[in-house]
Tab-separated table of C-alpha atoms and ligand atoms in Angstrom:
chain	number	residue	atom	x	y	z
A	1	MET	CA	99.226	90.549	79.611
A	2	THR	CA	97.082	88.627	77.173
A	3	ASP	CA	96.572	85.420	79.144
A	4	ASP	CA	93.028	84.692	80.299
A	5	GLN	CA	94.268	84.123	83.786
A	6	GLY	CA	95.705	87.612	83.912
A	7	LEU	CA	98.812	86.885	85.986
A	8	GLN	CA	100.311	83.951	84.081
A	9	GLY	CA	104.092	83.922	84.390
A	10	THR	CA	104.304	86.946	86.680
A	11	ARG	CA	106.337	87.120	89.864
A	12	LEU	CA	104.743	88.816	92.808
A	13	LEU	CA	106.051	89.750	96.202
A	14	LEU	CA	103.233	89.818	98.732
A	15	GLY	CA	103.977	91.786	101.877
A	16	VAL	CA	101.596	91.035	104.745
A	17	THR	CA	101.474	93.345	107.769
A	18	GLY	CA	99.821	93.250	111.178
A	19	SER	CA	96.202	94.114	110.511
A	20	ILE	CA	93.203	91.919	111.312
A	21	ALA	CA	92.710	91.799	107.530
A	22	ALA	CA	95.912	89.707	107.350
A	23	TYR	CA	93.646	86.661	107.363
A	24	LYS	CA	92.656	87.617	103.812
A	25	ALA	CA	96.285	87.097	102.740
A	26	ALA	CA	95.665	83.345	102.530
A	27	GLU	CA	92.925	83.863	99.953
A	28	LEU	CA	95.016	86.463	98.218
A	29	VAL	CA	97.914	84.020	97.778
A	30	ARG	CA	95.440	81.535	96.303
A	31	ALA	CA	93.923	84.158	93.988
A	32	PHE	CA	97.400	85.102	92.745
A	33	THR	CA	98.608	81.538	92.247
A	34	LYS	CA	95.328	80.453	90.631
A	35	ALA	CA	95.770	83.299	88.152
A	36	GLY	CA	99.195	81.905	87.293
A	37	ALA	CA	101.583	84.023	89.386
A	38	GLU	CA	104.564	82.903	91.434
A	39	VAL	CA	104.239	84.395	94.889
A	40	GLN	CA	106.865	85.094	97.514
A	41	VAL	CA	105.348	86.130	100.828
A	42	LEU	CA	107.088	88.544	103.182
A	43	MET	CA	105.559	89.167	106.602
A	44	THR	CA	106.171	91.525	109.458
A	45	ARG	CA	106.439	89.984	112.911
A	46	ASP	CA	103.087	91.495	113.860
A	47	ALA	CA	101.414	89.945	110.811
A	48	ALA	CA	102.506	86.538	112.123
A	49	ARG	CA	100.253	87.158	115.148
A	50	PHE	CA	97.231	87.215	112.833
A	51	ILE	CA	98.113	84.438	110.384
A	52	THR	CA	100.920	81.940	110.520
A	53	PRO	CA	103.863	81.858	108.118
A	54	LEU	CA	103.143	78.122	107.868
A	55	THR	CA	99.745	78.778	106.268
A	56	LEU	CA	101.055	81.295	103.750
A	57	GLY	CA	104.214	79.250	103.113
A	58	THR	CA	102.141	76.162	102.331
A	59	LEU	CA	99.801	78.030	99.997
A	60	SER	CA	102.608	79.839	98.164
A	61	GLU	CA	104.910	76.807	98.180
A	62	ARG	CA	107.778	79.053	99.249
A	63	GLU	CA	109.311	79.755	102.593
A	64	VAL	CA	107.782	82.908	104.056
A	65	LEU	CA	110.363	85.535	104.992
A	66	VAL	CA	109.961	87.513	108.190
A	67	GLU	CA	113.378	88.368	109.620
A	68	ILE	CA	115.958	90.385	107.783
A	69	PHE	CA	118.648	88.824	109.957
A	70	PRO	CA	117.579	85.226	110.585
A	71	ASP	CA	119.058	83.697	113.720
A	72	GLY	CA	121.341	80.702	113.721
A	73	PRO	CA	124.398	79.535	111.829
A	74	ALA	CA	122.397	78.944	108.621
A	75	ALA	CA	121.910	82.719	108.377
A	76	GLY	CA	125.385	83.298	106.961
A	77	GLY	CA	125.367	84.965	103.539
A	78	SER	CA	121.581	85.295	103.211
A	79	TRP	CA	121.193	88.907	104.267
A	80	THR	CA	121.142	90.274	100.703
A	81	LYS	CA	117.957	88.353	99.918
A	82	HIS	CA	115.924	91.554	100.034
A	83	VAL	CA	117.978	92.983	97.158
A	84	HIS	CA	117.554	89.886	94.996
A	85	LEU	CA	113.849	89.696	95.687
A	86	GLY	CA	113.409	93.290	94.623
A	87	LEU	CA	115.029	92.466	91.298
A	88	TRP	CA	113.159	89.189	90.869
A	89	ALA	CA	109.615	90.516	91.156
A	90	ASP	CA	107.361	92.202	88.598
A	91	LEU	CA	105.336	93.854	91.330
A	92	PHE	CA	105.484	94.167	95.103
A	93	VAL	CA	102.019	94.173	96.689
A	94	VAL	CA	101.625	95.060	100.364
A	95	ALA	CA	98.201	93.816	101.478
A	96	PRO	CA	97.045	94.568	104.058
A	97	ALA	CA	99.255	97.602	104.674
A	98	THR	CA	98.947	98.999	108.201
A	99	ALA	CA	99.348	102.663	109.108
A	100	THR	CA	102.728	101.778	110.659
A	101	THR	CA	104.017	100.081	107.541
A	102	LEU	CA	102.761	102.949	105.353
A	103	SER	CA	104.644	105.322	107.601
A	104	LYS	CA	107.825	103.237	107.400
A	105	LEU	CA	107.569	102.937	103.631
A	106	ALA	CA	106.983	106.675	103.296
A	107	HIS	CA	110.071	107.442	105.355
A	108	GLY	CA	112.417	104.768	104.065
A	109	VAL	CA	112.611	102.867	107.347
A	110	CYS	CA	113.875	99.330	106.729
A	111	ASP	CA	113.650	97.383	109.958
A	112	SER	CA	112.140	94.179	108.578
A	113	MET	CA	112.516	91.927	105.581
A	114	LEU	CA	109.378	93.497	104.139
A	115	THR	CA	110.419	97.142	104.460
A	116	ALA	CA	114.030	96.461	103.438
A	117	THR	CA	112.837	94.695	100.294
A	118	ALA	CA	110.464	97.571	99.509
A	119	LEU	CA	113.309	100.040	99.831
A	120	SER	CA	115.597	98.149	97.502
A	121	ALA	CA	112.944	96.948	95.033
A	122	ARG	CA	113.225	98.137	91.454
A	123	CYS	CA	109.773	96.829	90.631
A	124	PRO	CA	106.666	98.976	91.231
A	125	LEU	CA	105.064	98.885	94.654
A	126	LEU	CA	101.309	98.667	95.266
A	127	VAL	CA	100.010	99.177	98.790
A	128	CYS	CA	96.521	98.177	99.922
A	129	PRO	CA	95.916	99.992	103.215
A	130	ALA	CA	93.589	98.511	105.829
A	131	MET	CA	92.905	100.134	109.159
A	132	ASP	CA	90.293	101.793	111.298
A	133	HIS	CA	88.409	104.689	109.678
A	134	ASP	CA	89.878	107.356	111.985
A	135	MET	CA	93.395	106.058	111.486
A	136	TRP	CA	92.808	106.220	107.727
A	137	LEU	CA	91.568	109.806	107.926
A	138	HIS	CA	94.305	110.967	110.294
A	139	PRO	CA	96.431	113.718	108.731
A	140	ALA	CA	99.572	111.667	109.463
A	141	THR	CA	98.277	108.716	107.437
A	142	GLN	CA	97.110	110.972	104.628
A	143	ARG	CA	100.478	112.751	104.653
A	144	ASN	CA	102.278	109.406	104.387
A	145	LEU	CA	100.050	108.355	101.494
A	146	ARG	CA	100.861	111.627	99.760
A	147	LEU	CA	104.578	111.002	100.216
A	148	LEU	CA	104.212	107.478	98.889
A	149	ARG	CA	102.354	108.705	95.808
A	150	GLU	CA	105.053	111.258	95.177
A	151	ASP	CA	107.552	108.398	95.266
A	152	GLY	CA	105.608	106.541	92.588
A	153	VAL	CA	103.866	104.056	94.868
A	154	ARG	CA	100.441	102.856	93.717
A	155	ILE	CA	97.661	102.846	96.283
A	156	LEU	CA	94.497	100.770	96.239
A	157	ASP	CA	92.149	102.639	98.554
A	158	PRO	CA	90.372	100.719	101.294
A	159	GLU	CA	86.650	100.176	101.005
A	160	HIS	CA	83.823	101.611	103.037
A	161	GLY	CA	82.021	99.168	105.311
A	162	GLU	CA	82.010	97.435	108.671
A	163	LEU	CA	85.405	97.498	110.386
A	164	ALA	CA	86.991	95.200	112.982
A	165	SER	CA	86.350	97.890	115.612
A	166	GLY	CA	82.608	97.483	115.035
A	167	LEU	CA	82.463	100.965	113.502
A	168	ILE	CA	81.411	101.646	109.947
A	169	GLY	CA	83.693	103.654	107.714
A	170	GLN	CA	86.445	103.551	105.131
A	171	GLY	CA	89.254	101.165	106.000
A	172	ARG	CA	88.328	97.662	104.830
A	173	LEU	CA	90.786	95.746	102.717
A	174	PRO	CA	89.136	95.018	99.338
A	175	GLU	CA	88.293	91.357	98.727
A	176	PRO	CA	91.200	89.198	97.488
A	177	ASP	CA	89.639	88.699	94.049
A	178	ALA	CA	89.291	92.456	93.627
A	179	ILE	CA	92.930	92.977	94.621
A	180	ALA	CA	94.039	90.252	92.190
A	181	ALA	CA	91.987	91.867	89.402
A	182	HIS	CA	93.517	95.254	90.217
A	183	VAL	CA	97.012	93.747	90.120
A	184	ALA	CA	96.293	92.102	86.756
A	185	THR	CA	95.048	95.423	85.332
A	186	LEU	CA	98.067	97.262	86.698
A	187	LEU	CA	100.508	94.771	85.239
A	188	SER	CA	98.803	94.741	81.859
A	189	GLU	CA	98.764	98.551	81.761
A	190	MET	CA	102.464	98.502	82.586
A	191	ASP	CA	103.031	95.961	79.817
A	192	ASP	CA	101.193	98.198	77.354
A	193	GLY	CA	103.268	101.132	78.518
A	194	GLU	CA	99.966	102.914	79.193
A	195	VAL	CA	100.508	103.345	82.884
A	196	GLU	CA	103.661	102.652	84.791
A	197	GLU	CA	104.149	103.491	88.392
A	198	HIS	CA	102.944	106.791	89.724
A	199	THR	CA	105.774	109.062	88.783
A	200	PRO	CA	106.071	112.400	90.518
A	201	GLU	CA	104.562	113.898	87.327
A	202	GLN	CA	101.472	111.789	87.734
A	203	THR	CA	100.803	113.202	91.157
A	204	LEU	CA	99.073	116.537	91.526
A	205	THR	CA	101.849	118.097	93.554
A	206	GLY	CA	102.123	121.755	92.606
A	207	LYS	CA	98.794	121.696	90.747
A	208	SER	CA	95.668	123.630	91.656
A	209	VAL	CA	92.435	121.684	91.432
A	210	LEU	CA	88.846	122.907	91.403
A	211	VAL	CA	86.070	120.415	92.097
A	212	THR	CA	82.362	121.236	92.056
A	213	ALA	CA	80.156	118.807	93.969
A	214	GLY	CA	76.680	118.182	95.288
A	215	PRO	CA	73.308	119.541	94.210
A	216	THR	CA	72.196	123.139	93.988
A	217	ARG	CA	68.968	124.489	95.414
A	218	GLU	CA	66.907	127.008	93.505
A	219	PRO	CA	64.466	128.813	95.777
A	220	ILE	CA	60.791	129.012	94.938
A	221	ASP	CA	60.211	130.960	98.143
A	222	PRO	CA	62.079	131.102	101.469
A	223	VAL	CA	60.957	127.572	102.452
A	224	ARG	CA	60.802	125.698	99.139
A	225	PHE	CA	63.285	124.940	96.428
A	226	ILE	CA	63.958	122.939	93.260
A	227	SER	CA	66.813	120.467	93.566
A	228	ASN	CA	67.875	116.864	92.855
A	229	PRO	CA	68.968	113.842	94.937
A	230	SER	CA	72.747	114.371	94.530
A	231	THR	CA	74.606	113.678	97.793
A	232	GLY	CA	77.985	114.960	96.599
A	233	THR	CA	79.713	111.607	97.250
A	234	MET	CA	81.461	111.397	93.868
A	235	GLY	CA	82.705	114.998	93.945
A	236	TYR	CA	83.944	114.665	97.526
A	237	ALA	CA	85.727	111.419	96.640
A	238	LEU	CA	87.432	113.251	93.770
A	239	ALA	CA	88.407	116.168	95.989
A	240	ALA	CA	89.804	113.750	98.597
A	241	ALA	CA	91.733	111.752	96.005
A	242	ALA	CA	93.134	114.900	94.377
A	243	ALA	CA	94.294	116.233	97.766
A	244	GLU	CA	95.876	112.875	98.612
A	245	ARG	CA	97.860	113.181	95.407
A	246	GLY	CA	99.223	116.505	96.541
A	247	GLY	CA	96.873	118.874	94.667
A	248	ALA	CA	95.828	122.210	96.189
A	249	VAL	CA	92.117	121.471	96.068
A	250	THR	CA	89.224	123.933	96.227
A	251	LEU	CA	85.874	122.229	96.583
A	252	VAL	CA	82.835	124.302	95.660
A	253	SER	CA	80.023	122.415	97.261
A	254	GLY	CA	76.269	122.587	97.172
A	255	PRO	CA	74.351	121.499	100.297
A	256	THR	CA	75.529	118.056	101.478
A	257	THR	CA	75.993	116.285	104.798
A	258	LEU	CA	79.543	115.177	103.971
A	259	ALA	CA	82.651	116.121	105.927
A	260	THR	CA	85.315	118.177	104.177
A	261	PRO	CA	88.089	115.800	103.079
A	262	PRO	CA	91.477	116.388	104.756
A	263	GLY	CA	93.541	119.136	103.177
A	264	VAL	CA	90.698	120.466	101.019
A	265	THR	CA	89.496	124.102	101.007
A	266	ARG	CA	85.724	124.089	100.825
A	267	ILE	CA	83.442	126.875	99.675
A	268	ASP	CA	79.780	126.300	100.463
A	269	VAL	CA	77.164	127.546	98.035
A	270	THR	CA	73.455	126.966	97.652
A	271	THR	CA	72.261	128.095	94.232
A	272	ALA	CA	73.597	127.567	90.715
A	273	ASP	CA	74.340	131.296	90.486
A	274	GLU	CA	76.436	131.127	93.667
A	275	MET	CA	78.202	128.015	92.406
A	276	TYR	CA	78.890	129.786	89.116
A	277	ALA	CA	80.418	132.802	90.889
A	278	ALA	CA	82.619	130.682	93.184
A	279	ALA	CA	83.714	128.345	90.391
A	280	MET	CA	84.601	131.204	88.037
A	281	GLN	CA	86.760	132.736	90.771
A	282	HIS	CA	88.822	129.535	90.880
A	283	GLY	CA	88.283	128.636	87.228
A	284	GLY	CA	91.940	129.089	86.319
A	285	ALA	CA	92.889	125.913	88.230
A	286	ASP	CA	95.202	123.453	86.446
A	287	LEU	CA	92.554	120.767	86.778
A	288	VAL	CA	88.815	121.424	86.926
A	289	ILE	CA	86.416	118.607	87.707
A	290	ALA	CA	82.729	119.475	87.531
A	291	ALA	CA	80.943	116.761	89.465
A	292	ALA	CA	78.114	118.951	90.733
A	293	ALA	CA	74.536	118.175	89.763
A	294	VAL	CA	73.637	121.753	89.010
A	295	ALA	CA	69.922	122.471	88.673
A	296	ASP	CA	69.361	123.447	85.050
A	297	TYR	CA	66.370	125.650	85.810
A	298	ALA	CA	65.575	128.047	88.628
A	299	PRO	CA	62.316	129.855	89.447
A	300	ALA	CA	62.476	133.131	87.544
A	301	GLU	CA	60.829	135.195	90.295
A	302	PRO	CA	61.394	133.549	93.668
A	303	SER	CA	58.949	134.902	96.176
A	304	ALA	CA	60.400	136.943	99.066
A	305	HIS	CA	57.753	135.469	101.368
A	306	LYS	CA	56.280	132.024	101.697
A	307	ARG	CA	53.770	131.541	98.914
A	308	LYS	CA	50.303	131.046	100.314
A	309	LYS	CA	48.214	128.310	98.816
A	310	GLU	CA	45.028	130.354	99.272
A	311	ALA	CA	46.415	133.440	97.616
A	312	ASP	CA	47.306	131.692	94.417
A	313	PRO	CA	44.727	132.550	91.779
A	314	ALA	CA	45.558	129.359	89.884
A	315	ASN	CA	44.784	127.273	92.927
A	316	GLU	CA	41.170	126.655	92.096
A	317	ALA	CA	42.222	124.534	89.158
A	318	GLY	CA	44.713	122.747	91.412
A	319	GLU	CA	47.615	124.084	89.344
A	320	VAL	CA	50.398	126.515	89.993
A	321	VAL	CA	52.393	127.941	87.131
A	322	LEU	CA	56.025	128.474	88.002
A	323	ARG	CA	58.086	130.354	85.433
A	324	LEU	CA	61.628	128.978	85.248
A	325	ARG	CA	64.809	130.451	83.820
A	326	ARG	CA	67.940	128.614	82.677
A	327	THR	CA	70.817	128.651	85.149
A	328	PRO	CA	74.320	129.374	83.876
A	329	ASP	CA	76.235	126.329	82.598
A	330	ILE	CA	79.338	126.569	84.773
A	331	LEU	CA	81.360	123.937	82.983
A	332	ALA	CA	80.551	125.317	79.531
A	333	ALA	CA	81.643	128.759	80.732
A	334	LEU	CA	84.923	127.322	82.041
A	335	GLY	CA	85.360	125.446	78.745
A	336	ALA	CA	84.866	128.689	76.802
A	337	GLN	CA	87.725	130.354	78.680
A	338	LYS	CA	89.908	127.232	78.879
A	339	ARG	CA	93.600	128.004	78.837
A	340	LYS	CA	96.410	125.974	77.286
A	341	GLY	CA	97.513	123.077	79.432
A	342	GLN	CA	94.404	123.209	81.603
A	343	GLN	CA	92.519	119.945	82.053
A	344	LEU	CA	88.719	119.915	82.256
A	345	VAL	CA	86.710	116.906	83.393
A	346	GLY	CA	82.923	116.812	83.338
A	347	PHE	CA	80.210	114.327	84.167
A	348	ALA	CA	77.255	113.187	82.127
A	349	LEU	CA	74.422	111.550	84.019
A	350	GLU	CA	72.257	109.994	81.364
A	351	THR	CA	69.192	107.782	81.211
A	352	GLN	CA	69.333	107.047	77.466
A	353	ASP	CA	71.723	107.438	74.508
A	354	GLY	CA	74.494	107.821	77.077
A	355	LEU	CA	77.494	107.550	74.769
A	356	ALA	CA	76.127	109.934	72.146
A	357	ASN	CA	75.019	112.516	74.713
A	358	ALA	CA	78.300	112.326	76.607
A	359	GLN	CA	80.312	112.674	73.378
A	360	SER	CA	78.380	115.762	72.408
A	361	LYS	CA	78.941	117.327	75.868
A	362	LEU	CA	82.645	116.470	75.658
A	363	GLN	CA	82.915	118.471	72.437
A	364	ARG	CA	80.502	121.267	73.284
A	365	LYS	CA	82.021	122.033	76.690
A	366	ARG	CA	85.612	121.578	75.415
A	367	LEU	CA	86.444	118.877	77.959
A	368	ASP	CA	89.434	116.535	78.118
A	369	TRP	CA	87.443	113.773	79.778
A	370	ILE	CA	83.789	113.161	80.411
A	371	VAL	CA	82.599	110.610	82.921
A	372	LEU	CA	79.425	108.935	81.748
A	373	ASN	CA	77.194	107.383	84.369
A	374	TYR	CA	73.676	106.125	84.321
A	375	ALA	CA	70.953	107.509	86.579
A	376	ASN	CA	68.688	104.494	86.113
A	377	GLU	CA	71.101	101.743	87.077
A	378	ASP	CA	71.445	100.018	90.463
A	379	GLY	CA	74.678	100.931	92.236
A	380	ALA	CA	75.380	103.906	89.982
A	381	GLY	CA	74.519	107.584	89.896
A	382	PHE	CA	72.856	109.538	92.706
A	383	GLY	CA	73.071	108.615	96.362
A	384	THR	CA	75.019	105.369	96.092
A	385	GLY	CA	78.463	104.541	97.475
A	386	THR	CA	79.372	102.897	94.196
A	387	ASN	CA	79.327	103.905	90.571
A	388	ARG	CA	79.765	102.335	87.167
A	389	VAL	CA	81.169	104.749	84.665
A	390	THR	CA	82.636	104.968	81.201
A	391	LEU	CA	85.375	107.508	80.661
A	392	LEU	CA	85.414	109.206	77.276
A	393	GLY	CA	88.530	111.132	76.318
A	394	ARG	CA	89.039	114.015	73.947
A	395	ASP	CA	91.534	111.802	72.076
A	396	GLY	CA	88.796	109.209	71.385
A	397	ALA	CA	89.618	106.963	74.359
A	398	GLU	CA	86.685	104.983	75.746
A	399	VAL	CA	87.341	103.219	79.049
A	400	ALA	CA	84.496	101.277	80.678
A	401	LEU	CA	85.346	100.782	84.347
A	402	PRO	CA	83.767	98.001	86.382
A	403	LYS	CA	81.330	98.984	89.142
A	404	ALA	CA	83.400	100.119	92.110
A	405	GLU	CA	83.388	102.346	95.153
A	406	LYS	CA	83.338	106.023	94.290
A	407	GLY	CA	86.766	106.466	95.936
A	408	ARG	CA	88.235	103.961	93.550
A	409	ILE	CA	86.450	105.504	90.560
A	410	ALA	CA	87.900	108.863	91.613
A	411	GLY	CA	91.406	107.352	91.556
A	412	ALA	CA	90.808	105.845	88.116
A	413	ILE	CA	89.664	109.232	86.782
A	414	LEU	CA	92.688	111.058	88.216
A	415	ASP	CA	95.016	108.346	86.870
A	416	ARG	CA	94.014	109.408	83.379
A	417	VAL	CA	94.497	113.137	83.703
A	418	ARG	CA	97.675	114.108	81.867
A	419	PHE	CA	99.215	117.559	82.016
A	420	GLN	CA	100.927	118.627	78.846
A	421	GLY	CA	104.593	117.722	78.668
A	422	ALA	CA	104.461	115.735	81.894
A	423	TRP	CA	103.870	112.341	80.421
A	424	GLY	CA	106.855	111.132	78.477
A	425	PRO	CA	107.632	107.439	78.024
A	426	LYS	CA	109.436	106.094	81.045
A	427	GLU	CA	112.683	104.194	80.772
A	428	LYS	CA	112.817	100.700	82.173
A	429	GLN	CA	114.791	100.776	85.365
A	430	GLY	CA	116.466	97.404	85.401
A	431	PRO	CA	115.730	93.734	85.742
A	432	GLY	CA	112.430	92.681	87.171
A	433	VAL	CA	110.556	95.773	86.039
B	501	C5P	O1	74.747	119.350	80.273
B	501	C5P	P1	74.783	118.551	81.523
B	501	C5P	O2	74.107	119.221	82.674
B	501	C5P	O3	74.375	117.135	81.388
B	501	C5P	O4	76.359	118.494	81.856
B	501	C5P	C1	76.818	117.877	82.981
B	501	C5P	C2	78.185	118.407	83.329
B	501	C5P	O5	78.187	119.838	83.291
B	501	C5P	C3	78.585	118.049	84.734
B	501	C5P	O6	79.981	117.966	84.761
B	501	C5P	C4	78.065	119.229	85.534
B	501	C5P	O7	78.754	119.402	86.749
B	501	C5P	C5	78.304	120.391	84.586
B	501	C5P	N1	77.313	121.459	84.704
B	501	C5P	C6	77.691	122.693	85.171
B	501	C5P	N2	76.780	123.720	85.240
B	501	C5P	C7	75.498	123.518	84.851
B	501	C5P	C8	75.098	122.260	84.375
B	501	C5P	C9	76.014	121.253	84.322
B	501	C5P	O8	78.863	122.880	85.543
B	501	C5P	N3	74.635	124.515	84.947
């Protein structure tokens, strides 16, 4: 898509389901139509409790469809509408998508106009889940999302923030403008043939994944250590996203306060040496993502007992000399023993000359992708929920992603991982695609 407005001339189906976030559907219809799209709204009956078909019908200038079998004599002959709609559209967006609708879509249940159209649609399907944090994390929901991904459905993860329940967590529907921008990107990538739907090959089903995350701590003595402010958020988001895509994920984690993502096997370590040992044990994984902020130096002779201020001969001058040794570079070691077909992704946290430094690490550590982020930028790097990164590929690709939640960045990174031989051009599947 080359048009400024991003969605000019596109045909979108918008499925609205019964979440409190359904109120955002009105703004979403406006965002889509303002960007030049034709929009046909489909609603579940429960969605109509939150926002009226009249509102969405007026904004989209099309009758909103709710029932698969409309009552009354006028219903005759209209029951195949779902099939025609599925051929008409370029993309079917379900926003908000409730846990129930995700479950129905994952299992092929078609008990409404919305689910029947999704089942017969030849166009790609994008779902934007919105629900309470615990419902989102529930293994059943995560299992359904995995099934959907395996079927080629695209998923725009919910955001972290305040939820209708009053709790804080992941589950918020992204803002309508962000959804519209995501849709425009998706459609343009499909146009370019760069990314089509998630095919089963694009999922991580059957793949082993190793993620390193969090800081390491290098003891000075039993009560002091050298470390950094990493919270592990980015690595955990990657582990969660990889598991959602069906990967068998091992997460080697330094000290963090984060919960283990569903379906992930976690190995806790403290020092760089321990992280090295654990990572090398699982270093043969199909996909390795090194997101850990490993301390580069460790005290060469950590004291077995707490160092006493008074006993330090250098104390009079107010100085202590601490001899440091280099820690092993885990990712470089994995790069050195990289096997054919294995994908390695590293991170570069830079404060200056980011592109040049990241490029040199990409080459030196034999990576397929390096994720460049900036330590000295608001909303990026350590300890933030968001990140702004540039992805640099071995093949020369340079993709600057807009600032986004780390969960979404994780998805964008995984979207670009290609396993050899699993990424052939995809045939068009029929009209409307
Ligand atoms: O060389 P630099 O530390 O900037 O490289 C960062 C990348 O290398 C990150 O992916 C990080 O997880 C990884 N790394 C590592 N072991 C180290 C240092 C960095 O795996 N000792």
